[in-house]
Short mmCIF file of N, CA and C in Angstrom, two decimals:
data_model
loop_
_atom_site.label_atom_id
_atom_site.label_comp_id
_atom_site.label_asym_id
_atom_site.label_seq_id
_atom_site.Cartn_x
_atom_site.Cartn_y
_atom_site.Cartn_z
N TYR A 14 1.03 -1.38 0.17
CA TYR A 14 0.24 -0.10 -0.04
C TYR A 14 0.76 1.30 -0.17
N LEU A 15 1.80 1.06 0.75
CA LEU A 15 2.70 2.26 0.81
C LEU A 15 3.35 2.82 -0.33
N LYS A 16 3.95 1.05 -0.97
CA LYS A 16 4.67 1.75 -2.53
C LYS A 16 3.72 2.16 -3.42
N VAL A 17 2.12 1.93 -3.36
CA VAL A 17 1.16 2.72 -4.10
C VAL A 17 1.08 3.93 -4.17
N ILE A 18 0.95 4.46 -2.66
CA ILE A 18 0.67 5.93 -2.24
C ILE A 18 1.96 6.49 -2.71
N ASP A 19 3.22 5.93 -2.58
CA ASP A 19 4.70 6.93 -2.69
C ASP A 19 4.53 7.18 -4.40
N ASN A 20 3.71 5.86 -5.05
CA ASN A 20 3.82 6.47 -6.72
C ASN A 20 3.00 6.91 -7.15
N LEU A 21 1.98 7.30 -6.56
CA LEU A 21 0.65 7.71 -7.28
C LEU A 21 0.96 8.81 -8.10
N GLU A 22 1.76 9.51 -8.05
CA GLU A 22 1.95 10.71 -9.22
C GLU A 22 2.49 10.29 -10.53
N HIS A 23 3.24 8.89 -10.29
CA HIS A 23 3.72 8.27 -11.47
C HIS A 23 2.93 7.08 -12.31
N LEU A 24 1.92 7.08 -11.53
CA LEU A 24 0.67 5.97 -12.05
C LEU A 24 -0.32 6.49 -12.80
N LYS A 25 -0.34 6.32 -14.15
CA LYS A 25 -1.20 6.86 -15.18
C LYS A 25 -2.31 6.47 -15.26
N GLU A 26 -2.86 5.31 -15.07
CA GLU A 26 -3.90 4.70 -14.98
C GLU A 26 -4.70 5.03 -13.88
N LYS A 27 -6.02 5.50 -13.64
CA LYS A 27 -6.91 5.53 -12.64
C LYS A 27 -6.63 4.10 -11.85
N TYR A 28 -7.06 3.02 -12.44
CA TYR A 28 -7.34 1.80 -11.95
C TYR A 28 -6.01 0.56 -12.10
N ILE A 29 -5.61 0.17 -10.90
CA ILE A 29 -4.12 -0.89 -11.64
C ILE A 29 -4.34 -1.86 -10.57
N GLU A 30 -4.36 -3.30 -11.15
CA GLU A 30 -4.22 -4.18 -10.27
C GLU A 30 -3.21 -4.87 -10.24
N PHE A 31 -2.39 -4.65 -8.72
CA PHE A 31 -0.84 -5.36 -8.54
C PHE A 31 -0.88 -6.64 -7.95
N ASN A 32 -0.44 -7.47 -8.57
CA ASN A 32 -0.50 -9.00 -8.06
C ASN A 32 0.88 -8.97 -6.99
N ILE A 33 0.69 -9.77 -5.65
CA ILE A 33 1.71 -8.97 -4.65
C ILE A 33 1.93 -10.65 -4.07
N GLY A 34 3.45 -11.33 -4.12
CA GLY A 34 3.46 -12.49 -3.93
C GLY A 34 4.99 -12.63 -4.17
N THR A 35 5.52 -13.89 -4.03
CA THR A 35 6.75 -14.25 -4.11
C THR A 35 7.05 -14.04 -5.89
N GLY A 36 6.27 -14.21 -6.78
CA GLY A 36 6.43 -14.72 -8.39
C GLY A 36 6.36 -15.90 -8.64
N GLN A 37 6.71 -16.88 -7.38
CA GLN A 37 6.88 -18.43 -7.68
C GLN A 37 5.58 -19.24 -7.22
N ALA A 38 5.03 -19.90 -8.11
CA ALA A 38 4.48 -20.98 -7.34
C ALA A 38 4.73 -21.92 -6.37
N ILE A 39 3.98 -22.69 -5.52
CA ILE A 39 4.38 -23.49 -4.45
C ILE A 39 2.87 -24.14 -4.25
N SER A 40 3.39 -25.49 -4.33
CA SER A 40 2.19 -26.54 -4.01
C SER A 40 1.54 -26.60 -2.40
N LEU A 41 0.51 -26.45 -2.40
CA LEU A 41 -0.33 -26.53 -1.30
C LEU A 41 0.67 -27.46 -0.13
N LYS A 42 0.72 -28.73 -0.71
CA LYS A 42 1.26 -29.75 0.17
C LYS A 42 2.54 -29.21 0.76
N LEU A 43 3.35 -28.78 -0.18
CA LEU A 43 4.87 -27.96 0.48
C LEU A 43 4.87 -27.06 1.25
N CYS A 44 3.71 -25.99 1.32
CA CYS A 44 3.56 -25.22 2.06
C CYS A 44 3.09 -25.80 3.58
N ILE A 45 2.15 -26.62 3.45
CA ILE A 45 1.97 -27.54 4.70
C ILE A 45 2.98 -27.84 5.11
N ASP A 46 3.92 -28.75 4.18
CA ASP A 46 5.04 -29.32 4.94
C ASP A 46 5.88 -28.35 5.75
N LYS A 47 6.32 -26.90 5.18
CA LYS A 47 6.59 -26.10 5.73
C LYS A 47 6.30 -25.56 6.99
N ILE A 48 5.10 -25.39 7.27
CA ILE A 48 4.31 -24.92 8.36
C ILE A 48 4.44 -26.30 9.63
N GLU A 49 4.39 -27.20 8.87
CA GLU A 49 4.53 -28.38 9.94
C GLU A 49 5.70 -28.32 10.71
N LYS A 50 6.79 -28.10 9.90
CA LYS A 50 8.27 -28.31 10.64
C LYS A 50 8.51 -26.89 11.19
N LEU A 51 7.87 -25.59 11.05
CA LEU A 51 8.18 -24.54 11.70
C LEU A 51 7.01 -24.78 13.21
N ILE A 52 6.15 -25.19 13.12
CA ILE A 52 5.51 -25.42 14.45
C ILE A 52 5.48 -26.90 14.85
N GLY A 53 6.20 -27.52 14.58
CA GLY A 53 6.49 -28.83 15.13
C GLY A 53 5.49 -30.03 15.44
N GLN A 54 4.67 -29.92 14.47
CA GLN A 54 3.34 -30.58 14.37
C GLN A 54 2.93 -30.98 13.18
N LYS A 55 2.39 -32.56 13.07
CA LYS A 55 2.04 -33.19 11.89
C LYS A 55 0.53 -32.23 11.86
N ALA A 56 -0.12 -32.20 10.44
CA ALA A 56 -1.48 -31.61 10.23
C ALA A 56 -2.17 -33.33 9.79
N ASP A 57 -3.38 -33.28 10.50
CA ASP A 57 -4.39 -34.45 9.84
C ASP A 57 -4.92 -34.16 8.62
N ILE A 58 -4.27 -34.36 7.55
CA ILE A 58 -4.35 -34.41 6.24
C ILE A 58 -4.69 -35.50 5.47
N LYS A 59 -5.76 -35.85 4.83
CA LYS A 59 -5.55 -37.00 3.92
C LYS A 59 -5.82 -36.67 2.39
N TRP A 60 -4.38 -36.44 2.13
CA TRP A 60 -4.33 -35.83 0.70
C TRP A 60 -4.98 -36.94 -0.35
N GLY A 61 -5.77 -36.63 -1.25
CA GLY A 61 -6.19 -37.41 -1.97
C GLY A 61 -7.69 -37.83 -2.12
N ASP A 62 -8.12 -37.70 -0.57
CA ASP A 62 -9.21 -38.27 -0.62
C ASP A 62 -10.31 -37.81 -0.72
N MET A 63 -10.76 -36.63 -1.12
CA MET A 63 -11.88 -35.85 -1.67
C MET A 63 -11.45 -35.76 -3.39
N SER A 64 -12.72 -35.62 -4.09
CA SER A 64 -12.52 -35.64 -5.57
C SER A 64 -12.23 -34.09 -5.69
N TYR A 65 -11.63 -34.12 -7.14
CA TYR A 65 -11.44 -32.48 -7.31
C TYR A 65 -12.87 -32.01 -7.45
N ARG A 66 -13.05 -30.78 -6.96
CA ARG A 66 -14.22 -30.29 -7.73
C ARG A 66 -14.16 -29.32 -8.87
N LYS A 67 -15.10 -29.03 -9.53
CA LYS A 67 -15.38 -28.38 -10.83
C LYS A 67 -14.80 -27.10 -10.44
N ASN A 68 -13.92 -26.39 -11.52
CA ASN A 68 -12.89 -25.34 -11.85
C ASN A 68 -12.40 -25.08 -10.53
N GLU A 69 -11.51 -26.23 -9.86
CA GLU A 69 -10.67 -26.21 -8.94
C GLU A 69 -9.26 -25.64 -9.41
N VAL A 70 -8.77 -24.97 -8.84
CA VAL A 70 -7.30 -24.19 -9.03
C VAL A 70 -6.17 -25.01 -8.72
N PHE A 71 -5.36 -25.40 -9.88
CA PHE A 71 -4.37 -26.45 -9.71
C PHE A 71 -2.55 -25.74 -9.62
N TYR A 72 -3.06 -24.55 -10.20
CA TYR A 72 -1.50 -23.89 -10.19
C TYR A 72 -1.88 -22.25 -10.20
N SER A 73 -1.28 -21.71 -9.43
CA SER A 73 -1.52 -20.28 -8.95
C SER A 73 -0.48 -19.54 -8.78
N GLN A 74 -0.10 -18.66 -9.49
CA GLN A 74 1.23 -18.29 -9.41
C GLN A 74 1.37 -16.46 -9.86
N ALA A 75 1.37 -15.64 -8.73
CA ALA A 75 1.55 -14.32 -8.76
C ALA A 75 2.45 -13.61 -9.80
N ASP A 76 2.11 -12.77 -10.74
CA ASP A 76 2.61 -11.92 -11.94
C ASP A 76 2.96 -10.70 -11.12
N ILE A 77 4.31 -10.83 -10.78
CA ILE A 77 4.78 -9.49 -9.97
C ILE A 77 5.46 -8.75 -10.78
N SER A 78 5.09 -8.67 -12.00
CA SER A 78 5.85 -7.85 -13.24
C SER A 78 5.59 -6.26 -13.04
N ARG A 79 4.20 -6.34 -13.04
CA ARG A 79 3.57 -5.08 -13.00
C ARG A 79 4.03 -3.96 -11.49
N ALA A 80 4.21 -4.43 -10.70
CA ALA A 80 4.48 -4.28 -9.17
C ALA A 80 6.23 -4.09 -9.35
N LYS A 81 6.93 -4.75 -10.27
CA LYS A 81 8.12 -4.40 -9.89
C LYS A 81 8.46 -3.22 -11.04
N GLU A 82 7.67 -3.24 -12.14
CA GLU A 82 8.02 -1.98 -13.09
C GLU A 82 7.55 -0.80 -12.74
N LEU A 83 6.39 -0.78 -12.01
CA LEU A 83 5.76 0.59 -11.84
C LEU A 83 6.10 1.00 -10.23
N LEU A 84 6.11 0.36 -9.46
CA LEU A 84 6.59 0.66 -8.22
C LEU A 84 7.92 0.25 -7.56
N GLY A 85 8.75 -0.26 -8.58
CA GLY A 85 9.68 -0.81 -7.82
C GLY A 85 9.94 -1.77 -6.96
N TRP A 86 8.64 -2.51 -6.61
CA TRP A 86 8.77 -3.32 -5.33
C TRP A 86 8.88 -4.75 -5.73
N GLU A 87 9.65 -5.37 -5.03
CA GLU A 87 9.92 -6.77 -5.00
C GLU A 87 10.14 -7.44 -3.85
N PRO A 88 9.63 -8.66 -3.64
CA PRO A 88 9.66 -9.45 -2.36
C PRO A 88 10.89 -9.18 -1.56
N GLN A 89 10.95 -9.16 -0.19
CA GLN A 89 11.81 -8.78 0.74
C GLN A 89 11.95 -10.00 1.92
N VAL A 90 10.96 -10.64 1.98
CA VAL A 90 10.54 -11.75 2.74
C VAL A 90 10.37 -13.04 2.26
N SER A 91 11.28 -13.95 2.75
CA SER A 91 11.35 -15.34 1.95
C SER A 91 9.97 -15.93 2.47
N LEU A 92 9.41 -16.91 2.04
CA LEU A 92 8.17 -17.79 2.24
C LEU A 92 8.27 -18.25 3.76
N GLU A 93 9.23 -18.80 3.94
CA GLU A 93 9.90 -19.80 5.32
C GLU A 93 9.73 -18.34 6.25
N GLU A 94 10.46 -17.17 6.25
CA GLU A 94 10.10 -16.26 6.87
C GLU A 94 9.04 -15.47 7.29
N GLY A 95 8.28 -15.48 6.14
CA GLY A 95 6.62 -14.72 6.34
C GLY A 95 5.77 -15.89 7.13
N LEU A 96 5.86 -17.10 7.05
CA LEU A 96 5.17 -18.05 7.57
C LEU A 96 5.81 -18.03 9.19
N ASN A 97 6.93 -17.92 9.42
CA ASN A 97 7.34 -18.10 10.73
C ASN A 97 6.81 -16.42 11.55
N SER A 98 7.19 -15.49 10.91
CA SER A 98 6.35 -14.48 11.57
C SER A 98 4.89 -14.28 11.58
N THR A 99 4.24 -14.89 10.49
CA THR A 99 2.47 -15.24 10.97
C THR A 99 2.61 -16.21 12.28
N ILE A 100 3.25 -17.30 12.27
CA ILE A 100 2.72 -18.08 13.42
C ILE A 100 3.48 -17.44 14.71
N GLN A 101 4.15 -17.02 14.51
CA GLN A 101 4.82 -15.97 16.00
C GLN A 101 3.88 -15.10 16.25
N TRP A 102 3.55 -14.35 15.42
CA TRP A 102 2.49 -13.56 15.72
C TRP A 102 1.09 -13.94 16.04
N TYR A 103 0.77 -15.17 15.84
CA TYR A 103 -0.59 -15.67 16.14
C TYR A 103 -0.11 -16.08 17.56
N LYS A 104 0.90 -16.66 17.95
CA LYS A 104 1.12 -17.17 19.32
C LYS A 104 0.99 -16.05 20.19
N ASN A 105 1.65 -14.92 19.94
CA ASN A 105 1.40 -14.10 20.99
C ASN A 105 0.27 -13.27 20.88
N TYR A 106 -0.60 -13.17 19.91
CA TYR A 106 -1.80 -12.61 20.05
C TYR A 106 -2.59 -13.58 20.69
N THR A 107 -2.88 -15.12 20.63
CA THR A 107 -3.61 -15.88 21.30
C THR A 107 -3.34 -15.92 22.64
N ARG A 108 -1.88 -15.65 23.07
CA ARG A 108 -1.70 -15.63 24.29
C ARG A 108 -2.39 -14.77 25.19
N TYR A 109 -2.60 -13.82 24.72
CA TYR A 109 -3.85 -12.40 25.35
C TYR A 109 -4.94 -12.64 25.25
N ARG A 110 -5.67 -13.30 24.24
CA ARG A 110 -6.85 -13.25 23.92
C ARG A 110 -7.61 -14.96 23.78
N LYS A 111 -8.41 -14.81 24.58
CA LYS A 111 -9.19 -16.39 24.23
C LYS A 111 -9.91 -16.36 23.22
N ILE A 112 -9.60 -17.24 22.28
CA ILE A 112 -10.09 -17.56 20.91
C ILE A 112 -10.81 -19.01 21.12
#
């Protein structure tokens, strides 16, 4: 958001969509594996037990080229760092709140 605000005067179009992400696709299984390692606990997931739904998304990758070109934005945090920060925030947040 701050990059967009900082670059408003340079943006010529009134409405522009920016994809924010790493620019690399990662499978759900690999993401879950990383989370399991970070929290030290296995998830109870039965991979392949459900049949695929119509219009299921099997591949998703953020095209960050527009954010790079128009905003000078690039990811600065790896997936592992972001997941770890999110997990630590959640642990601290739930320590003070009953969920």
